[in-house]
mmCIF file with all atom_site columns, C-alpha atoms in Angstrom:
data_model
loop_
_atom_site.group_PDB
_atom_site.id
_atom_site.type_symbol
_atom_site.label_atom_id
_atom_site.label_alt_id
_atom_site.label_comp_id
_atom_site.label_asym_id
_atom_site.label_entity_id
_atom_site.label_seq_id
_atom_site.pdbx_PDB_ins_code
_atom_site.Cartn_x
_atom_site.Cartn_y
_atom_site.Cartn_z
_atom_site.occupancy
_atom_site.B_iso_or_equiv
_atom_site.pdbx_formal_charge
_atom_site.auth_seq_id
_atom_site.auth_comp_id
_atom_site.auth_asym_id
_atom_site.auth_atom_id
_atom_site.pdbx_PDB_model_num
ATOM 1   C CA . UNK Y 1 1   ? 157.380 26.752 104.991 1.00 0.00 ? 3   UNK Y CA 1
ATOM 2   C CA . UNK Y 1 2   ? 157.882 23.533 102.948 1.00 0.00 ? 4   UNK Y CA 1
ATOM 3   C CA . UNK Y 1 3   ? 154.987 21.106 104.936 1.00 0.00 ? 5   UNK Y CA 1
ATOM 4   C CA . UNK Y 1 4   ? 155.504 18.740 106.837 1.00 0.00 ? 6   UNK Y CA 1
ATOM 5   C CA . UNK Y 1 5   ? 153.946 16.642 109.954 1.00 0.00 ? 7   UNK Y CA 1
ATOM 6   C CA . UNK Y 1 6   ? 156.444 17.676 113.156 1.00 0.00 ? 8   UNK Y CA 1
ATOM 7   C CA . UNK Y 1 7   ? 156.676 21.744 111.863 1.00 0.00 ? 9   UNK Y CA 1
ATOM 8   C CA . UNK Y 1 8   ? 152.568 22.055 111.678 1.00 0.00 ? 10  UNK Y CA 1
ATOM 9   C CA . UNK Y 1 9   ? 152.753 20.054 115.206 1.00 0.00 ? 11  UNK Y CA 1
ATOM 10  C CA . UNK Y 1 10  ? 155.519 22.426 116.679 1.00 0.00 ? 12  UNK Y CA 1
ATOM 11  C CA . UNK Y 1 11  ? 153.314 25.317 115.184 1.00 0.00 ? 13  UNK Y CA 1
ATOM 12  C CA . UNK Y 1 12  ? 150.470 24.575 117.182 1.00 0.00 ? 14  UNK Y CA 1
ATOM 13  C CA . UNK Y 1 13  ? 151.873 23.974 120.074 1.00 0.00 ? 15  UNK Y CA 1
ATOM 14  C CA . UNK Y 1 14  ? 152.929 27.410 119.732 1.00 0.00 ? 16  UNK Y CA 1
ATOM 15  C CA . UNK Y 1 15  ? 149.930 28.987 118.858 1.00 0.00 ? 17  UNK Y CA 1
ATOM 16  C CA . UNK Y 1 16  ? 148.148 27.299 121.374 1.00 0.00 ? 18  UNK Y CA 1
ATOM 17  C CA . UNK Y 1 17  ? 150.781 28.160 124.177 1.00 0.00 ? 19  UNK Y CA 1
ATOM 18  C CA . UNK Y 1 18  ? 150.174 31.806 122.168 1.00 0.00 ? 20  UNK Y CA 1
ATOM 19  C CA . UNK Y 1 19  ? 146.272 31.301 122.438 1.00 0.00 ? 21  UNK Y CA 1
ATOM 20  C CA . UNK Y 1 20  ? 146.161 30.723 126.267 1.00 0.00 ? 22  UNK Y CA 1
ATOM 21  C CA . UNK Y 1 21  ? 148.688 33.441 127.119 1.00 0.00 ? 23  UNK Y CA 1
ATOM 22  C CA . UNK Y 1 22  ? 147.583 36.271 125.811 1.00 0.00 ? 24  UNK Y CA 1
ATOM 23  C CA . UNK Y 1 23  ? 143.973 35.307 127.100 1.00 0.00 ? 25  UNK Y CA 1
ATOM 24  C CA . UNK Y 1 24  ? 145.576 35.384 130.753 1.00 0.00 ? 26  UNK Y CA 1
ATOM 25  C CA . UNK Y 1 25  ? 147.137 38.390 129.459 1.00 0.00 ? 27  UNK Y CA 1
ATOM 26  C CA . UNK Y 1 26  ? 143.571 39.730 128.267 1.00 0.00 ? 28  UNK Y CA 1
ATOM 27  C CA . UNK Y 1 27  ? 145.712 41.089 124.827 1.00 0.00 ? 29  UNK Y CA 1
ATOM 28  C CA . UNK Y 1 28  ? 141.921 40.016 123.103 1.00 0.00 ? 30  UNK Y CA 1
ATOM 29  C CA . UNK Y 1 29  ? 143.422 40.847 119.603 1.00 0.00 ? 31  UNK Y CA 1
ATOM 30  C CA . UNK Y 1 30  ? 146.261 38.330 119.972 1.00 0.00 ? 32  UNK Y CA 1
ATOM 31  C CA . UNK Y 1 31  ? 144.337 36.018 121.515 1.00 0.00 ? 33  UNK Y CA 1
ATOM 32  C CA . UNK Y 1 32  ? 141.840 36.291 118.241 1.00 0.00 ? 34  UNK Y CA 1
ATOM 33  C CA . UNK Y 1 33  ? 144.277 35.722 116.350 1.00 0.00 ? 35  UNK Y CA 1
ATOM 34  C CA . UNK Y 1 34  ? 146.242 32.897 118.259 1.00 0.00 ? 36  UNK Y CA 1
ATOM 35  C CA . UNK Y 1 35  ? 143.503 30.999 118.331 1.00 0.00 ? 37  UNK Y CA 1
ATOM 36  C CA . UNK Y 1 36  ? 142.365 31.385 114.128 1.00 0.00 ? 38  UNK Y CA 1
ATOM 37  C CA . UNK Y 1 37  ? 146.313 30.501 113.711 1.00 0.00 ? 39  UNK Y CA 1
ATOM 38  C CA . UNK Y 1 38  ? 145.227 27.198 116.447 1.00 0.00 ? 40  UNK Y CA 1
ATOM 39  C CA . UNK Y 1 39  ? 141.990 26.432 114.205 1.00 0.00 ? 41  UNK Y CA 1
ATOM 40  C CA . UNK Y 1 40  ? 143.803 26.323 111.394 1.00 0.00 ? 42  UNK Y CA 1
ATOM 41  C CA . UNK Y 1 41  ? 146.784 24.250 112.327 1.00 0.00 ? 43  UNK Y CA 1
ATOM 42  C CA . UNK Y 1 42  ? 144.790 21.163 114.401 1.00 0.00 ? 44  UNK Y CA 1
ATOM 43  C CA . UNK Y 1 43  ? 142.552 20.293 111.944 1.00 0.00 ? 45  UNK Y CA 1
ATOM 44  C CA . UNK Y 1 44  ? 145.586 19.741 109.112 1.00 0.00 ? 46  UNK Y CA 1
ATOM 45  C CA . UNK Y 1 45  ? 148.053 18.068 112.406 1.00 0.00 ? 47  UNK Y CA 1
ATOM 46  C CA . UNK Y 1 46  ? 143.977 15.336 112.577 1.00 0.00 ? 48  UNK Y CA 1
ATOM 47  C CA . UNK Y 1 47  ? 143.888 15.090 108.581 1.00 0.00 ? 49  UNK Y CA 1
ATOM 48  C CA . UNK Y 1 48  ? 147.663 13.374 109.331 1.00 0.00 ? 50  UNK Y CA 1
ATOM 49  C CA . UNK Y 1 49  ? 145.447 11.004 111.676 1.00 0.00 ? 51  UNK Y CA 1
ATOM 50  C CA . UNK Y 1 50  ? 142.089 10.643 109.877 1.00 0.00 ? 52  UNK Y CA 1
ATOM 51  C CA . UNK Y 1 51  ? 143.479 9.183  106.774 1.00 0.00 ? 53  UNK Y CA 1
ATOM 52  C CA . UNK Y 1 52  ? 146.403 7.468  108.020 1.00 0.00 ? 54  UNK Y CA 1
ATOM 53  C CA . UNK Y 1 53  ? 148.228 7.442  104.101 1.00 0.00 ? 55  UNK Y CA 1
ATOM 54  C CA . UNK Y 1 54  ? 150.448 11.512 104.750 1.00 0.00 ? 56  UNK Y CA 1
ATOM 55  C CA . UNK Y 1 55  ? 150.688 11.177 101.038 1.00 0.00 ? 57  UNK Y CA 1
ATOM 56  C CA . UNK Y 1 56  ? 147.430 11.755 100.215 1.00 0.00 ? 58  UNK Y CA 1
ATOM 57  C CA . UNK Y 1 57  ? 147.114 14.350 103.643 1.00 0.00 ? 59  UNK Y CA 1
ATOM 58  C CA . UNK Y 1 58  ? 150.063 16.440 101.661 1.00 0.00 ? 60  UNK Y CA 1
ATOM 59  C CA . UNK Y 1 59  ? 148.203 16.424 98.712  1.00 0.00 ? 61  UNK Y CA 1
ATOM 60  C CA . UNK Y 1 60  ? 144.633 17.334 99.910  1.00 0.00 ? 62  UNK Y CA 1
ATOM 61  C CA . UNK Y 1 61  ? 146.392 20.529 102.571 1.00 0.00 ? 63  UNK Y CA 1
ATOM 62  C CA . UNK Y 1 62  ? 148.710 21.540 99.565  1.00 0.00 ? 64  UNK Y CA 1
ATOM 63  C CA . UNK Y 1 63  ? 145.802 21.417 96.886  1.00 0.00 ? 65  UNK Y CA 1
ATOM 64  C CA . UNK Y 1 64  ? 147.368 19.133 94.449  1.00 0.00 ? 66  UNK Y CA 1
ATOM 65  C CA . UNK Y 1 65  ? 144.212 16.950 95.244  1.00 0.00 ? 67  UNK Y CA 1
ATOM 66  C CA . UNK Y 1 66  ? 140.163 16.893 96.788  1.00 0.00 ? 68  UNK Y CA 1
ATOM 67  C CA . UNK Y 1 67  ? 137.716 14.795 98.343  1.00 0.00 ? 69  UNK Y CA 1
ATOM 68  C CA . UNK Y 1 68  ? 134.453 15.783 96.132  1.00 0.00 ? 70  UNK Y CA 1
ATOM 69  C CA . UNK Y 1 69  ? 132.097 13.443 98.600  1.00 0.00 ? 71  UNK Y CA 1
ATOM 70  C CA . UNK Y 1 70  ? 133.193 9.457  99.700  1.00 0.00 ? 72  UNK Y CA 1
ATOM 71  C CA . UNK Y 1 71  ? 135.970 10.062 96.200  1.00 0.00 ? 73  UNK Y CA 1
ATOM 72  C CA . UNK Y 1 72  ? 139.546 11.106 97.117  1.00 0.00 ? 74  UNK Y CA 1
ATOM 73  C CA . UNK Y 1 73  ? 140.620 12.910 93.426  1.00 0.00 ? 75  UNK Y CA 1
ATOM 74  C CA . UNK Y 1 74  ? 143.840 13.264 92.707  1.00 0.00 ? 76  UNK Y CA 1
ATOM 75  C CA . UNK Y 1 75  ? 143.679 16.528 90.385  1.00 0.00 ? 77  UNK Y CA 1
ATOM 76  C CA . UNK Y 1 76  ? 145.227 20.188 92.200  1.00 0.00 ? 78  UNK Y CA 1
ATOM 77  C CA . UNK Y 1 77  ? 142.112 22.150 92.962  1.00 0.00 ? 79  UNK Y CA 1
ATOM 78  C CA . UNK Y 1 78  ? 141.833 25.886 91.577  1.00 0.00 ? 80  UNK Y CA 1
ATOM 79  C CA . UNK Y 1 79  ? 143.484 27.355 94.580  1.00 0.00 ? 81  UNK Y CA 1
ATOM 80  C CA . UNK Y 1 80  ? 145.770 26.473 97.668  1.00 0.00 ? 82  UNK Y CA 1
ATOM 81  C CA . UNK Y 1 81  ? 143.577 25.983 100.561 1.00 0.00 ? 83  UNK Y CA 1
ATOM 82  C CA . UNK Y 1 82  ? 144.107 28.291 102.913 1.00 0.00 ? 84  UNK Y CA 1
ATOM 83  C CA . UNK Y 1 83  ? 142.323 29.530 106.708 1.00 0.00 ? 85  UNK Y CA 1
ATOM 84  C CA . UNK Y 1 84  ? 138.459 28.181 107.320 1.00 0.00 ? 86  UNK Y CA 1
ATOM 85  C CA . UNK Y 1 85  ? 139.130 25.569 104.663 1.00 0.00 ? 87  UNK Y CA 1
ATOM 86  C CA . UNK Y 1 86  ? 141.549 23.782 106.180 1.00 0.00 ? 88  UNK Y CA 1
ATOM 87  C CA . UNK Y 1 87  ? 137.951 23.138 108.561 1.00 0.00 ? 89  UNK Y CA 1
ATOM 88  C CA . UNK Y 1 88  ? 136.490 22.170 105.614 1.00 0.00 ? 90  UNK Y CA 1
ATOM 89  C CA . UNK Y 1 89  ? 139.335 19.766 104.633 1.00 0.00 ? 91  UNK Y CA 1
ATOM 90  C CA . UNK Y 1 90  ? 138.823 18.284 107.911 1.00 0.00 ? 92  UNK Y CA 1
ATOM 91  C CA . UNK Y 1 91  ? 135.069 17.451 107.562 1.00 0.00 ? 93  UNK Y CA 1
ATOM 92  C CA . UNK Y 1 92  ? 135.683 15.975 104.672 1.00 0.00 ? 94  UNK Y CA 1
ATOM 93  C CA . UNK Y 1 93  ? 138.470 13.834 105.850 1.00 0.00 ? 95  UNK Y CA 1
ATOM 94  C CA . UNK Y 1 94  ? 136.348 12.500 108.308 1.00 0.00 ? 96  UNK Y CA 1
ATOM 95  C CA . UNK Y 1 95  ? 133.539 11.642 106.010 1.00 0.00 ? 97  UNK Y CA 1
ATOM 96  C CA . UNK Y 1 96  ? 135.947 10.378 103.490 1.00 0.00 ? 98  UNK Y CA 1
ATOM 97  C CA . UNK Y 1 97  ? 137.223 7.518  105.613 1.00 0.00 ? 99  UNK Y CA 1
ATOM 98  C CA . UNK Y 1 98  ? 133.615 7.486  107.336 1.00 0.00 ? 100 UNK Y CA 1
ATOM 99  C CA . UNK Y 1 99  ? 131.704 7.190  103.550 1.00 0.00 ? 101 UNK Y CA 1
ATOM 100 C CA . UNK Y 1 100 ? 128.567 5.500  105.282 1.00 0.00 ? 102 UNK Y CA 1
ATOM 101 C CA . UNK Y 1 101 ? 128.177 8.739  107.115 1.00 0.00 ? 103 UNK Y CA 1
ATOM 102 C CA . UNK Y 1 102 ? 126.633 10.033 104.331 1.00 0.00 ? 104 UNK Y CA 1
ATOM 103 C CA . UNK Y 1 103 ? 124.445 7.657  103.682 1.00 0.00 ? 105 UNK Y CA 1
ATOM 104 C CA . UNK Y 1 104 ? 122.232 8.601  107.090 1.00 0.00 ? 106 UNK Y CA 1
ATOM 105 C CA . UNK Y 1 105 ? 119.219 6.656  106.607 1.00 0.00 ? 107 UNK Y CA 1
ATOM 106 C CA . UNK Y 1 106 ? 121.684 3.403  106.001 1.00 0.00 ? 108 UNK Y CA 1
ATOM 107 C CA . UNK Y 1 107 ? 122.525 3.553  109.717 1.00 0.00 ? 109 UNK Y CA 1
ATOM 108 C CA . UNK Y 1 108 ? 122.002 2.323  113.065 1.00 0.00 ? 110 UNK Y CA 1
ATOM 109 C CA . UNK Y 1 109 ? 120.908 4.663  115.861 1.00 0.00 ? 111 UNK Y CA 1
ATOM 110 C CA . UNK Y 1 110 ? 124.379 4.831  117.384 1.00 0.00 ? 112 UNK Y CA 1
ATOM 111 C CA . UNK Y 1 111 ? 125.762 5.269  115.022 1.00 0.00 ? 113 UNK Y CA 1
ATOM 112 C CA . UNK Y 1 112 ? 123.690 7.854  113.225 1.00 0.00 ? 114 UNK Y CA 1
ATOM 113 C CA . UNK Y 1 113 ? 124.234 9.842  116.669 1.00 0.00 ? 115 UNK Y CA 1
ATOM 114 C CA . UNK Y 1 114 ? 127.686 9.363  116.323 1.00 0.00 ? 116 UNK Y CA 1
ATOM 115 C CA . UNK Y 1 115 ? 128.474 11.078 112.598 1.00 0.00 ? 117 UNK Y CA 1
ATOM 116 C CA . UNK Y 1 116 ? 125.817 14.302 113.053 1.00 0.00 ? 118 UNK Y CA 1
ATOM 117 C CA . UNK Y 1 117 ? 126.930 14.768 116.333 1.00 0.00 ? 119 UNK Y CA 1
ATOM 118 C CA . UNK Y 1 118 ? 131.074 14.458 114.951 1.00 0.00 ? 120 UNK Y CA 1
ATOM 119 C CA . UNK Y 1 119 ? 130.184 16.528 112.081 1.00 0.00 ? 121 UNK Y CA 1
ATOM 120 C CA . UNK Y 1 120 ? 128.563 18.785 114.079 1.00 0.00 ? 122 UNK Y CA 1
ATOM 121 C CA . UNK Y 1 121 ? 131.693 19.510 115.894 1.00 0.00 ? 123 UNK Y CA 1
ATOM 122 C CA . UNK Y 1 122 ? 133.586 19.286 112.925 1.00 0.00 ? 124 UNK Y CA 1
ATOM 123 C CA . UNK Y 1 123 ? 131.055 22.106 111.301 1.00 0.00 ? 125 UNK Y CA 1
ATOM 124 C CA . UNK Y 1 124 ? 131.913 24.442 114.182 1.00 0.00 ? 126 UNK Y CA 1
ATOM 125 C CA . UNK Y 1 125 ? 134.681 24.895 113.881 1.00 0.00 ? 127 UNK Y CA 1
ATOM 126 C CA . UNK Y 1 126 ? 134.237 26.837 110.532 1.00 0.00 ? 128 UNK Y CA 1
ATOM 127 C CA . UNK Y 1 127 ? 132.564 29.069 112.640 1.00 0.00 ? 129 UNK Y CA 1
ATOM 128 C CA . UNK Y 1 128 ? 134.012 29.610 115.294 1.00 0.00 ? 130 UNK Y CA 1
ATOM 129 C CA . UNK Y 1 129 ? 137.259 30.763 112.904 1.00 0.00 ? 131 UNK Y CA 1
ATOM 130 C CA . UNK Y 1 130 ? 134.626 33.030 111.477 1.00 0.00 ? 132 UNK Y CA 1
ATOM 131 C CA . UNK Y 1 131 ? 134.536 34.790 114.810 1.00 0.00 ? 133 UNK Y CA 1
ATOM 132 C CA . UNK Y 1 132 ? 138.171 34.854 115.695 1.00 0.00 ? 134 UNK Y CA 1
ATOM 133 C CA . UNK Y 1 133 ? 138.644 36.257 113.016 1.00 0.00 ? 135 UNK Y CA 1
ATOM 134 C CA . UNK Y 1 134 ? 136.225 39.114 112.702 1.00 0.00 ? 136 UNK Y CA 1
ATOM 135 C CA . UNK Y 1 135 ? 137.077 39.519 116.439 1.00 0.00 ? 137 UNK Y CA 1
ATOM 136 C CA . UNK Y 1 136 ? 140.955 39.915 115.807 1.00 0.00 ? 138 UNK Y CA 1
ATOM 137 C CA . UNK Y 1 137 ? 140.805 43.118 113.243 1.00 0.00 ? 139 UNK Y CA 1
ATOM 138 C CA . UNK Y 1 138 ? 137.728 44.607 114.534 1.00 0.00 ? 140 UNK Y CA 1
ATOM 139 C CA . UNK Y 1 139 ? 137.844 46.550 117.350 1.00 0.00 ? 141 UNK Y CA 1
ATOM 140 C CA . UNK Y 1 140 ? 134.618 47.969 117.679 1.00 0.00 ? 142 UNK Y CA 1
ATOM 141 C CA . UNK Y 1 141 ? 133.601 46.585 120.505 1.00 0.00 ? 143 UNK Y CA 1
ATOM 142 C CA . UNK Y 1 142 ? 134.064 47.326 123.985 1.00 0.00 ? 144 UNK Y CA 1
ATOM 143 C CA . UNK Y 1 143 ? 136.073 45.362 126.000 1.00 0.00 ? 145 UNK Y CA 1
ATOM 144 C CA . UNK Y 1 144 ? 133.485 43.537 127.959 1.00 0.00 ? 146 UNK Y CA 1
ATOM 145 C CA . UNK Y 1 145 ? 131.827 42.405 124.792 1.00 0.00 ? 147 UNK Y CA 1
ATOM 146 C CA . UNK Y 1 146 ? 135.366 41.044 123.337 1.00 0.00 ? 148 UNK Y CA 1
ATOM 147 C CA . UNK Y 1 147 ? 136.167 39.399 126.854 1.00 0.00 ? 149 UNK Y CA 1
ATOM 148 C CA . UNK Y 1 148 ? 133.021 37.525 126.473 1.00 0.00 ? 150 UNK Y CA 1
ATOM 149 C CA . UNK Y 1 149 ? 133.608 36.450 123.416 1.00 0.00 ? 151 UNK Y CA 1
ATOM 150 C CA . UNK Y 1 150 ? 137.018 36.010 123.931 1.00 0.00 ? 152 UNK Y CA 1
ATOM 151 C CA . UNK Y 1 151 ? 135.769 33.118 127.035 1.00 0.00 ? 153 UNK Y CA 1
ATOM 152 C CA . UNK Y 1 152 ? 132.650 31.857 124.978 1.00 0.00 ? 154 UNK Y CA 1
ATOM 153 C CA . UNK Y 1 153 ? 135.860 30.498 122.693 1.00 0.00 ? 155 UNK Y CA 1
ATOM 154 C CA . UNK Y 1 154 ? 137.337 29.185 125.308 1.00 0.00 ? 156 UNK Y CA 1
ATOM 155 C CA . UNK Y 1 155 ? 134.289 27.407 126.480 1.00 0.00 ? 157 UNK Y CA 1
ATOM 156 C CA . UNK Y 1 156 ? 134.305 25.807 123.080 1.00 0.00 ? 158 UNK Y CA 1
ATOM 157 C CA . UNK Y 1 157 ? 137.254 24.341 122.977 1.00 0.00 ? 159 UNK Y CA 1
ATOM 158 C CA . UNK Y 1 158 ? 137.751 23.021 126.322 1.00 0.00 ? 160 UNK Y CA 1
ATOM 159 C CA . UNK Y 1 159 ? 134.211 21.525 125.231 1.00 0.00 ? 161 UNK Y CA 1
ATOM 160 C CA . UNK Y 1 160 ? 134.998 20.575 121.699 1.00 0.00 ? 162 UNK Y CA 1
ATOM 161 C CA . UNK Y 1 161 ? 138.472 18.879 122.806 1.00 0.00 ? 163 UNK Y CA 1
ATOM 162 C CA . UNK Y 1 162 ? 136.109 16.896 125.391 1.00 0.00 ? 164 UNK Y CA 1
ATOM 163 C CA . UNK Y 1 163 ? 134.428 15.338 122.964 1.00 0.00 ? 165 UNK Y CA 1
ATOM 164 C CA . UNK Y 1 164 ? 137.011 14.107 120.480 1.00 0.00 ? 166 UNK Y CA 1
ATOM 165 C CA . UNK Y 1 165 ? 138.379 12.951 124.049 1.00 0.00 ? 167 UNK Y CA 1
ATOM 166 C CA . UNK Y 1 166 ? 135.622 10.623 124.317 1.00 0.00 ? 168 UNK Y CA 1
ATOM 167 C CA . UNK Y 1 167 ? 135.144 8.963  120.787 1.00 0.00 ? 169 UNK Y CA 1
ATOM 168 C CA . UNK Y 1 168 ? 137.136 6.323  118.858 1.00 0.00 ? 170 UNK Y CA 1
ATOM 169 C CA . UNK Y 1 169 ? 136.580 9.201  115.397 1.00 0.00 ? 171 UNK Y CA 1
ATOM 170 C CA . UNK Y 1 170 ? 140.323 10.152 116.565 1.00 0.00 ? 172 UNK Y CA 1
ATOM 171 C CA . UNK Y 1 171 ? 143.630 7.184  117.520 1.00 0.00 ? 173 UNK Y CA 1
ATOM 172 C CA . UNK Y 1 172 ? 144.766 7.405  120.638 1.00 0.00 ? 174 UNK Y CA 1
ATOM 173 C CA . UNK Y 1 173 ? 147.182 10.075 120.010 1.00 0.00 ? 175 UNK Y CA 1
ATOM 174 C CA . UNK Y 1 174 ? 144.801 12.784 118.788 1.00 0.00 ? 176 UNK Y CA 1
ATOM 175 C CA . UNK Y 1 175 ? 142.901 12.197 121.796 1.00 0.00 ? 177 UNK Y CA 1
ATOM 176 C CA . UNK Y 1 176 ? 145.833 12.271 124.274 1.00 0.00 ? 178 UNK Y CA 1
ATOM 177 C CA . UNK Y 1 177 ? 147.058 15.893 122.948 1.00 0.00 ? 179 UNK Y CA 1
ATOM 178 C CA . UNK Y 1 178 ? 143.411 16.834 122.762 1.00 0.00 ? 180 UNK Y CA 1
ATOM 179 C CA . UNK Y 1 179 ? 143.616 16.186 126.685 1.00 0.00 ? 181 UNK Y CA 1
ATOM 180 C CA . UNK Y 1 180 ? 146.640 18.131 127.027 1.00 0.00 ? 182 UNK Y CA 1
ATOM 181 C CA . UNK Y 1 181 ? 145.464 21.816 125.651 1.00 0.00 ? 183 UNK Y CA 1
ATOM 182 C CA . UNK Y 1 182 ? 142.017 21.268 127.301 1.00 0.00 ? 184 UNK Y CA 1
ATOM 183 C CA . UNK Y 1 183 ? 143.788 20.540 130.449 1.00 0.00 ? 185 UNK Y CA 1
ATOM 184 C CA . UNK Y 1 184 ? 145.619 24.030 130.403 1.00 0.00 ? 186 UNK Y CA 1
ATOM 185 C CA . UNK Y 1 185 ? 142.360 25.409 129.406 1.00 0.00 ? 187 UNK Y CA 1
#
């Protein structure tokens, strides 16, 4: 499937709707699979916003380029990104656009707090991706344990969306669809 911003957006909305629907139906295996797909698509779409350069974003998403520290490197990666790698690419994209965040000793107090909080929230994407992967493929836990973990995912996602609605890191466009997502929870 050819990579396009519009296709990513459509897929994200479909996966998000499935994520909510599966939770309401208490179909937790499907819920975690849909949640994992949301956590793959969301970073892809936000990267277009953060980088504000479709060509660079396409190159990163297809493995034709990578980010190393504050540098964009136009050279193919060993493997095409997939799964939780998209979560990592979003974090790298944000620090690429805000290279001063990599040198926290040079930051003012408010910017230091913002960079720390943003990086923490971006790193949490990878954690919840792993949780969704494990719970979506293993059935050894009780229904109550699985339901509790699903509720944790929803709560985390609501807080994640709310946090980024209140920052200036993402555009008003991204903040609007995050608000729309959190309103459906």
